[in-house]
Short mmCIF file of C-alpha atoms in Angstrom, two decimals:
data_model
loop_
_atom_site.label_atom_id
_atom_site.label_comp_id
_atom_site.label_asym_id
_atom_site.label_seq_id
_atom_site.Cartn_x
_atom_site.Cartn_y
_atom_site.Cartn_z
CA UNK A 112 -98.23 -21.95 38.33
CA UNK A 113 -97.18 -21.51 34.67
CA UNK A 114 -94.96 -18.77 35.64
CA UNK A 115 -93.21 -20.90 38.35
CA UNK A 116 -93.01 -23.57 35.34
CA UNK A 117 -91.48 -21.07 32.95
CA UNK A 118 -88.59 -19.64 35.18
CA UNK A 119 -87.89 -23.18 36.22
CA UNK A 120 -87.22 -24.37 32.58
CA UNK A 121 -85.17 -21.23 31.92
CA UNK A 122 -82.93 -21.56 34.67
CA UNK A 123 -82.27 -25.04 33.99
CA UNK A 124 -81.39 -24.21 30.08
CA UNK A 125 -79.03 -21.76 31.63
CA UNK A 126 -77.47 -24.46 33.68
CA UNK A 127 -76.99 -26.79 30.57
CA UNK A 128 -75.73 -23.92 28.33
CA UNK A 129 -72.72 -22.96 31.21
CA UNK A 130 -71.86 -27.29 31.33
CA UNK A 131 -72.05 -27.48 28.16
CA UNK A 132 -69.41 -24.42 27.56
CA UNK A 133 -67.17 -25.87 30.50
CA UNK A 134 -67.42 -28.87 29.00
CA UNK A 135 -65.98 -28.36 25.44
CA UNK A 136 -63.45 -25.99 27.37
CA UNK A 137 -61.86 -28.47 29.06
CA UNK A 138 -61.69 -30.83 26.14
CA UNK A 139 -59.45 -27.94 23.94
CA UNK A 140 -57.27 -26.99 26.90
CA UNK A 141 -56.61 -31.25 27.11
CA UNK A 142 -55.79 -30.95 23.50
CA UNK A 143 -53.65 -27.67 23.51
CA UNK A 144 -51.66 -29.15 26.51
CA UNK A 145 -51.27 -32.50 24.25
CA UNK A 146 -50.07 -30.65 21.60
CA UNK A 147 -47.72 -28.81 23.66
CA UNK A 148 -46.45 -31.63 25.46
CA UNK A 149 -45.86 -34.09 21.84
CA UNK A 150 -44.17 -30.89 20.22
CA UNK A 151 -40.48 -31.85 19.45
CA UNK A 152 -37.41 -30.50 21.13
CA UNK A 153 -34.76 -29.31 18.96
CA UNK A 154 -31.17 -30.86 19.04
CA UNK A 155 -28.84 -28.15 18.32
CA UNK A 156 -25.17 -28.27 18.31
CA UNK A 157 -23.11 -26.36 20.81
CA UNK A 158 -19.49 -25.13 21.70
CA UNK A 159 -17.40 -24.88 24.93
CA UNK A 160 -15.68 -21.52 25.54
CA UNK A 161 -11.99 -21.60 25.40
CA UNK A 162 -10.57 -18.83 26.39
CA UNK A 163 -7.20 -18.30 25.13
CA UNK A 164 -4.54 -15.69 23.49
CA UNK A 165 -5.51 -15.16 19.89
CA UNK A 166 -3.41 -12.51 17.93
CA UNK A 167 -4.98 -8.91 16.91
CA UNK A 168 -5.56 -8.52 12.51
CA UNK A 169 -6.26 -5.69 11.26
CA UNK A 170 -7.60 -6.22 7.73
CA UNK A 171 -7.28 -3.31 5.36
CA UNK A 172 -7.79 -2.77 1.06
CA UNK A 173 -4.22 -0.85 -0.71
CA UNK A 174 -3.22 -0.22 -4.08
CA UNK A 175 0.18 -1.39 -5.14
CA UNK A 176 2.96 1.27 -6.04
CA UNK A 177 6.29 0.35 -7.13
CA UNK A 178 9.20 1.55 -4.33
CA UNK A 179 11.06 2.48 -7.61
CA UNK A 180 9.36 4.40 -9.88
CA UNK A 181 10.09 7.49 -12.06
CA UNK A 182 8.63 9.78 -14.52
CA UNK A 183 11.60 10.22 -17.50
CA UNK A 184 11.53 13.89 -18.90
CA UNK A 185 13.83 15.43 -21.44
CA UNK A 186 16.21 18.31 -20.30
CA UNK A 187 17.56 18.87 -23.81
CA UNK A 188 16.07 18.68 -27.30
CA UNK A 189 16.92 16.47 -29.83
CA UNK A 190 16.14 13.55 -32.47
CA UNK A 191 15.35 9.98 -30.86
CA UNK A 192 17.79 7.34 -32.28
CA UNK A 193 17.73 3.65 -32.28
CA UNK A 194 18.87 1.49 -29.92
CA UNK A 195 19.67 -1.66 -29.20
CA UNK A 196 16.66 -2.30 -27.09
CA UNK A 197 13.68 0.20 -27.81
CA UNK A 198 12.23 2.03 -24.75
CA UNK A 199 8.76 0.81 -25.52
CA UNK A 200 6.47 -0.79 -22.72
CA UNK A 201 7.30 -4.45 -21.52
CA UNK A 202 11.30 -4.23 -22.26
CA UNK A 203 13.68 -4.28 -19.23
CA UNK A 204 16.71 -2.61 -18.62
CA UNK A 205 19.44 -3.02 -16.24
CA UNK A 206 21.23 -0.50 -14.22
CA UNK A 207 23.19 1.74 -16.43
CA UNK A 208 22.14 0.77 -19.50
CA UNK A 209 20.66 3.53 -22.07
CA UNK A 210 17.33 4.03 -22.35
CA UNK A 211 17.13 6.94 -24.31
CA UNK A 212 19.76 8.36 -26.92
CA UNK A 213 19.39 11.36 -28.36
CA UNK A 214 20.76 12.78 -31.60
CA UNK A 215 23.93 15.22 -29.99
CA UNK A 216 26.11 16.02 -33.24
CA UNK A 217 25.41 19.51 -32.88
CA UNK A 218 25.96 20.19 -29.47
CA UNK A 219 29.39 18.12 -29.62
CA UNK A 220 30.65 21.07 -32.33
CA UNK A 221 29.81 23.75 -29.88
CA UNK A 222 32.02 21.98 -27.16
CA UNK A 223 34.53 21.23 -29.56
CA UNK A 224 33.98 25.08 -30.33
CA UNK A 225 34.44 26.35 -27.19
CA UNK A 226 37.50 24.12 -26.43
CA UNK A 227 39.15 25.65 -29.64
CA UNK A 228 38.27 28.97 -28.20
CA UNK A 229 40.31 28.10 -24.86
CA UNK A 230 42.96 26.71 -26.68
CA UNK A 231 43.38 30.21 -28.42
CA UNK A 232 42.71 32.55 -25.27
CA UNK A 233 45.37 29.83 -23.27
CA UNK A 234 48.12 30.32 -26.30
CA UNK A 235 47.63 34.45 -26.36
CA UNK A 236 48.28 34.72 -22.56
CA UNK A 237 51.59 32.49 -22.66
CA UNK A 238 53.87 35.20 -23.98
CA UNK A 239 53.27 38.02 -21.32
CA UNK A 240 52.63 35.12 -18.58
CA UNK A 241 56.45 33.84 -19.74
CA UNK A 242 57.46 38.05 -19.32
CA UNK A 243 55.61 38.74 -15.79
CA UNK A 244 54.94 35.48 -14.11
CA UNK A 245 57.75 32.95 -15.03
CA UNK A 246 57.34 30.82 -12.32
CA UNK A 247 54.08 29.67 -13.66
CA UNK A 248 54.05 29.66 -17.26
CA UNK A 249 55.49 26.17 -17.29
CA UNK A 250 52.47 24.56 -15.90
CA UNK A 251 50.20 26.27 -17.92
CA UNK A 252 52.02 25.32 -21.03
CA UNK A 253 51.64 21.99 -20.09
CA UNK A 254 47.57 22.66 -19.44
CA UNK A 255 47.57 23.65 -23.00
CA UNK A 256 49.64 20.34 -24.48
CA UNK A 257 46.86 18.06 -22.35
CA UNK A 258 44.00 20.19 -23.89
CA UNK A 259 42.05 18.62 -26.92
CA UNK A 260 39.33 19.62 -28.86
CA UNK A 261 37.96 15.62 -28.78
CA UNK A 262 38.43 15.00 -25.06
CA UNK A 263 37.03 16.10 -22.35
CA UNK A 264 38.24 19.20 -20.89
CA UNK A 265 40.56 19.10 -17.66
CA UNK A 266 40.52 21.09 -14.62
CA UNK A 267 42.58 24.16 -14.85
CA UNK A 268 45.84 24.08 -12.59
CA UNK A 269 46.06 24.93 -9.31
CA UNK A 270 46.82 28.67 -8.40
CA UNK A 271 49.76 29.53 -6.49
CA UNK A 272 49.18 33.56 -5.54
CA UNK A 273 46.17 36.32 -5.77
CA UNK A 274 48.26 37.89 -8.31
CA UNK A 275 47.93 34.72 -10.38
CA UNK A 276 44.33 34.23 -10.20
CA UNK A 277 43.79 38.31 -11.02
CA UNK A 278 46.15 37.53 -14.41
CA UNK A 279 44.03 34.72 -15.18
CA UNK A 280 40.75 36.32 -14.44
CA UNK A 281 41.49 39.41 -16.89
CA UNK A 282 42.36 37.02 -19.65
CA UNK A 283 38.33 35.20 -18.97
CA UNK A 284 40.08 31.58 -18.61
CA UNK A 285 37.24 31.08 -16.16
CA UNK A 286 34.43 32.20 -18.24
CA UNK A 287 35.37 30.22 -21.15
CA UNK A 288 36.49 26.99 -18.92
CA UNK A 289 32.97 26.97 -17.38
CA UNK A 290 31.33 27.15 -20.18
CA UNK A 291 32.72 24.67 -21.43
CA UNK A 292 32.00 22.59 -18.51
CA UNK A 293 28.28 23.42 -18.32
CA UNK A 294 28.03 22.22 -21.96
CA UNK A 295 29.85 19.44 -21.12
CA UNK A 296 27.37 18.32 -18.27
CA UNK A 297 24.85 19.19 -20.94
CA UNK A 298 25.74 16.75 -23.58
CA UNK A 299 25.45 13.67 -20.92
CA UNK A 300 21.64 14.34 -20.66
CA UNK A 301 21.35 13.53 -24.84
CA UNK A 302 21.89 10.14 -23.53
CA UNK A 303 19.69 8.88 -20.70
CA UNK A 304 20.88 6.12 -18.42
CA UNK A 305 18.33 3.61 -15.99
CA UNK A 306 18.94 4.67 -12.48
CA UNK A 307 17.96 0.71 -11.75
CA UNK A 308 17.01 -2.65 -13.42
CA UNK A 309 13.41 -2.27 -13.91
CA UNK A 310 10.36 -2.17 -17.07
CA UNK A 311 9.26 0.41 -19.31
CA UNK A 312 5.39 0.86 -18.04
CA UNK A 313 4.86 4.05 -20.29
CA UNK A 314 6.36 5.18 -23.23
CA UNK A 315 5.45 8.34 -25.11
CA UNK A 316 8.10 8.62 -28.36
CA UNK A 317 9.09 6.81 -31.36
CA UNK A 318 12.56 6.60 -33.27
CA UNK A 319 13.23 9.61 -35.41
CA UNK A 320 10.81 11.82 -34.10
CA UNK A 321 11.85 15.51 -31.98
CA UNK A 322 11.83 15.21 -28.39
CA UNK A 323 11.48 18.57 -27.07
CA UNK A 324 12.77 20.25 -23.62
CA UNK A 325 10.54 19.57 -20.85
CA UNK A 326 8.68 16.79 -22.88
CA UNK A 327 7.37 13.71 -20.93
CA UNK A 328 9.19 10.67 -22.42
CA UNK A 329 8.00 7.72 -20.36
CA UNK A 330 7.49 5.65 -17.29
CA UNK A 331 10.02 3.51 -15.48
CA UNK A 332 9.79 0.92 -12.67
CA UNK A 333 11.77 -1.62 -10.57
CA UNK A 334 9.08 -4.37 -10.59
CA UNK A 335 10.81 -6.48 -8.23
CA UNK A 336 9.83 -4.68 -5.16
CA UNK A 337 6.62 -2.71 -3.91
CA UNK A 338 4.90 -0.67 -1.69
CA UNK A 339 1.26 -1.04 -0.37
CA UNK A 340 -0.23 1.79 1.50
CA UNK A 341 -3.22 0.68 4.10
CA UNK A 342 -5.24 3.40 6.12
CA UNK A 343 -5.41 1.84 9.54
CA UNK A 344 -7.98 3.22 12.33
CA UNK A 345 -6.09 5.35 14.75
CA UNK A 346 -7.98 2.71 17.35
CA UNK A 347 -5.67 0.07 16.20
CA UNK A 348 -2.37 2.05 16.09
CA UNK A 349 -1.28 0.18 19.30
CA UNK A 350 -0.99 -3.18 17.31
CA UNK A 351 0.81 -1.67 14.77
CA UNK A 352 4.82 -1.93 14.82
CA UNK A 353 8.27 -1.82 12.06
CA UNK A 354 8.41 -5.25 11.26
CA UNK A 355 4.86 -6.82 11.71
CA UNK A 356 4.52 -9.33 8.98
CA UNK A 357 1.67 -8.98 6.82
CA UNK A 358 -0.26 -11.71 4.86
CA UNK A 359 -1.21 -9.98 1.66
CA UNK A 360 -3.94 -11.32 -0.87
CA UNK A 361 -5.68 -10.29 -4.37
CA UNK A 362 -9.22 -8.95 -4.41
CA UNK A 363 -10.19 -12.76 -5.87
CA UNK A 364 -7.97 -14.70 -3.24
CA UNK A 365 -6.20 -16.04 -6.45
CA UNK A 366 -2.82 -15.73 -5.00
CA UNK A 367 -1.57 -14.67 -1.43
CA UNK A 368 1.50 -12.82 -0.62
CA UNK A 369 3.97 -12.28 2.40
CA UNK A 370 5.05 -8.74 3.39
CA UNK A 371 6.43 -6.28 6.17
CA UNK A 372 5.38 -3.32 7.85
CA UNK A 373 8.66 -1.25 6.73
CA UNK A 374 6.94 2.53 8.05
CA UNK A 375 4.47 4.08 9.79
CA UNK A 376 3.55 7.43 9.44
CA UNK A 377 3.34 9.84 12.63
CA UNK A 378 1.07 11.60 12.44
CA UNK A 379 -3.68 10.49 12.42
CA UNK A 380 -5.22 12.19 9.22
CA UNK A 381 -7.51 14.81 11.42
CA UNK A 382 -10.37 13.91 8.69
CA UNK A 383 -10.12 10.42 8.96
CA UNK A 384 -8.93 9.75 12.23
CA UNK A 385 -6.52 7.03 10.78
CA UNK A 386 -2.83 6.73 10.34
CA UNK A 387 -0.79 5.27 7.22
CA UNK A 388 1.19 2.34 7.14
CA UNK A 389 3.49 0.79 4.43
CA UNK A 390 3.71 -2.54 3.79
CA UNK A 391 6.81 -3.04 1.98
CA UNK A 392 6.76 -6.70 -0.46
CA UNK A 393 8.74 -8.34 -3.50
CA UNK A 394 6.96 -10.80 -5.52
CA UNK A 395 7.90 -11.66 -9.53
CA UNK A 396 3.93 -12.01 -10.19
CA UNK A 397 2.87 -8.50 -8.70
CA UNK A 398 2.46 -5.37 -10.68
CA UNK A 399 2.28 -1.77 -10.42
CA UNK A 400 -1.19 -0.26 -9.52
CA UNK A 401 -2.47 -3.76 -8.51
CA UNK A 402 -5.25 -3.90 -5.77
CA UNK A 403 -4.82 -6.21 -2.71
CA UNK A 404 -6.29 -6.78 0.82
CA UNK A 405 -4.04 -6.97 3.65
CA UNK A 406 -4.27 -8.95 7.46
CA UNK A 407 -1.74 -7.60 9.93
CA UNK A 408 -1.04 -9.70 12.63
CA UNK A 409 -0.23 -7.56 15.49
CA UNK A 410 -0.09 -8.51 19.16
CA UNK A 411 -2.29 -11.14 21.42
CA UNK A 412 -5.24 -10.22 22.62
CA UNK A 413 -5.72 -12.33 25.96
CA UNK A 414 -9.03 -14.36 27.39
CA UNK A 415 -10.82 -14.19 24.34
CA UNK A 416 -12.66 -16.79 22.04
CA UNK A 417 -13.87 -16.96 18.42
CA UNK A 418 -17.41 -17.13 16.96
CA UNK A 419 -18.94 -17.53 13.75
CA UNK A 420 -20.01 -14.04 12.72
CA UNK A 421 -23.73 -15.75 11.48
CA UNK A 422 -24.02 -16.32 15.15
CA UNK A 423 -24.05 -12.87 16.36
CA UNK A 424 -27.51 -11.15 17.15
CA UNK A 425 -28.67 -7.45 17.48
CA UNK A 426 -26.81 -5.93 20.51
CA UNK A 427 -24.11 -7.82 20.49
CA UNK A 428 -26.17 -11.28 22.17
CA UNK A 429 -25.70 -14.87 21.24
CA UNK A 430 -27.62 -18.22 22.66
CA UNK A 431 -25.74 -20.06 25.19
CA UNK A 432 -27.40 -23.27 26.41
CA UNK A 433 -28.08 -23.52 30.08
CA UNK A 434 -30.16 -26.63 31.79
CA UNK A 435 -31.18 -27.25 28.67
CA UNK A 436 -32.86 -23.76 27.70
CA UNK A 437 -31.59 -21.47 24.78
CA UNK A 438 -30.45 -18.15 26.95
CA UNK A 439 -29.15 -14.72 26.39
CA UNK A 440 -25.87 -13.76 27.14
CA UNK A 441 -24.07 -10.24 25.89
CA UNK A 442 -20.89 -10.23 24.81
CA UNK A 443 -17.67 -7.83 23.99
CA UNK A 444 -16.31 -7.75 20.26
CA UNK A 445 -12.50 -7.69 20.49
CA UNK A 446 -11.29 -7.88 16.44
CA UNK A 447 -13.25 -8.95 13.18
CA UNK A 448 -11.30 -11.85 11.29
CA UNK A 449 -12.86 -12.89 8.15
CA UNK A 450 -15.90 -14.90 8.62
CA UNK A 451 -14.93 -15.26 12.20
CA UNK A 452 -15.05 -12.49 15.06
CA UNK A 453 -12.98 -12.54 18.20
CA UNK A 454 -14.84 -11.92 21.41
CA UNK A 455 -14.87 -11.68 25.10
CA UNK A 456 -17.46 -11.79 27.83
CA UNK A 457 -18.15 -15.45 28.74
CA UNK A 458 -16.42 -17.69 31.31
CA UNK A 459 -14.75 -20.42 30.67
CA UNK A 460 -16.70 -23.72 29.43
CA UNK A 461 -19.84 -22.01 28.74
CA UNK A 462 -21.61 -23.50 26.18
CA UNK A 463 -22.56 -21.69 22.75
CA UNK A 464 -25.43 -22.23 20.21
CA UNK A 465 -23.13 -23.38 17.25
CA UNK A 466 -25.83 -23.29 14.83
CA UNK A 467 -27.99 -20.93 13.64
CA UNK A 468 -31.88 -21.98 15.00
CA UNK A 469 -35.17 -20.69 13.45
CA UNK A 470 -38.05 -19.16 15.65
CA UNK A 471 -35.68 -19.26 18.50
CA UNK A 472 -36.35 -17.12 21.71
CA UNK A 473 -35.11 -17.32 25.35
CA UNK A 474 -35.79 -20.34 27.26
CA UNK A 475 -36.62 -22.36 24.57
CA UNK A 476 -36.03 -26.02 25.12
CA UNK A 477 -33.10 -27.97 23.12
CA UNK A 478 -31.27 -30.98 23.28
CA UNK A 479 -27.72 -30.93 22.99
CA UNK A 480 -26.22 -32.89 20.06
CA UNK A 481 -23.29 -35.35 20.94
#
């Protein structure tokens, strides 16, 4: 009988334990589903694709060269003399003026040398050109009236026979009249002339001291217009043309810039696989060697849209809202513009997350802010 007793009391602890569990179940399910159903939905803000023709930029980093620009070497030797206005950096100089003058007293006397000389060998050939070529020793006496040891010389007269040219030859008229010419051309280099109005942005000499052949003098530049150089993808060589206009900034968007695509070069760097484009632009507040970022605005792109780049995910995904429920949705990068990216992939009037939303995940339920 006590055994009877015993089981009965066991099994009916057994059934109180299992209500008891059931019990205290149910009651945390009913509070996880009223959690659940008093948790908040979020109101986001969305956008409404507009698909439209937005035009291709290519963005790209240069450094700014000077489209006139020269190295100034000496090709004779000489003392530096003063001028007017010193070839030192930060002076200008307009087209034609001197920039360098060199001391040239010595190489005047060997022209005015060598012009004596031809004056001589001219006068000694008269009297037998008078005896065996009559016809022609007027003109030539007339050369030697025009000659002068302080002008420059002129050309010798025409010839009128080969006999004529044969006298001449023997008598080295040529010899000495070249010379003379070579020196001539010579003693314009003593004084060096700017090719263009431009600034002195290097200057290696002082008045008085010995600039030597072959010696670097200085650095010249027309600062009034430039060249940028931009390496451009070979991808993006089809929006690339002569006369895109570019919009041209400095590194700290301080001041912005308008220029032209003036070349492009034919042929991709195999290395790099890109191609090189000059952007040609004048501007009184640019310099030489200055660094600036370009945006090329090359041709429409068509059925695309533009999206905050913060709204981008891994794999190319961004939230669209759909009934209600954050979803999914893959899309095609066309061109990066700045903080913005231009894209393609969604139909018309779908409607984007615009915001960035924390612990968000696929179906998730949001209300859509007016």
């Amino acid at each position: 009988m006590k055994k009877y007793v015993s089981i009965f009391l066991g099994v009916v602890i057994v059934g109180l334990g299992i209500l008891t569990f059931n019990l205290l179940n149910q009651e945390n399910t009913k509070d996880t589903k009223d959690t659940i159903v008093k948790s908040p939905v979020i109101a986001i803000k969305v956008k409404p694709v507009r698909l439209c023709n937005i035009p291709y930029v290519i963005e790209a980093t240069g450094t700014l060269q000077a489209k006139e620009k020269i190295e100034i070497y000496s090709e004779v030797q000489g003392v530096l003399q003063k001028t007017n206005t010193a070839f030192k950096i930060g002076n200008r100089f307009i087209r034609g003026k001197v920039l360098i003058a060199m001391d040239s007293q010595e190489h005047a006397a060997q022209i005015k040398a060598a012009r004596s000389d031809l004056m001589n060998q001219i006068a000694a050939m008269l009297p037998d050109m008078e005896i065996d070529y009559p016809h022609i020793y007027k003109k030539w006496e007339i050369y030697l009236e025009d000659l002068n040891v302080n002008s420059t010389t002129p050309e010798l007269p025409e010839l009128s026979s080969n006999k004529e040219k044969l006298f001449i030859s023997g008598k080295n008229i040529y010899s000495t009249y070249y010379n003379i010419r070579n020196l001539e051309e010579r003693l314009d280099k003593y004084d060096i002339k700017a090719p263009f109005n431009g600034i002195v942005t290097e200057s290696n000499i002082r008045v008085g001291a010995l600039i030597r052949s072959g010696q670097k003098i200085g650095e010249f530049v027309d600062d009034s217009k430039f060249e940028l150089q931009l390496s451009i993808p070979a991808s993006e060589n089809q929006f690339l043309e002569k006369g895109t206009k570019v919009t041209l900034e400095t590194i700290d968007n301080s001041q912005s810039f308008s220029g032209v695509v003036t070349r492009i070069n034919g042929k991709i760097n195999q290395d790099t696989q890109a191609v090189i484009v000059i952007v040609e632009v004048s501007d009184q507040r640019l310099k030489d060697g200055q660094y600036l970022t370009a945006q090329i605005h090359g041709g429409d792109v068509a059925n695309v849209f533009t999206i905050d780049n913060a709204l981008i995910l891994e794999n190319n995904m961004i939230y669209v809202v759909k009934e209600n429920l954050l979803e999914l949705k893959p899309i095609e990068i066309v061109n990066y513009q700045g903080d913005i990216t231009v894209v393609s992939g969604l139909e018309e009037e779908t409607l984007i997350a615009n915001q960035s939303i924390a612990n968000s995940y696929p179906g998730m339920p949001v209300e859509i802010l007016e």
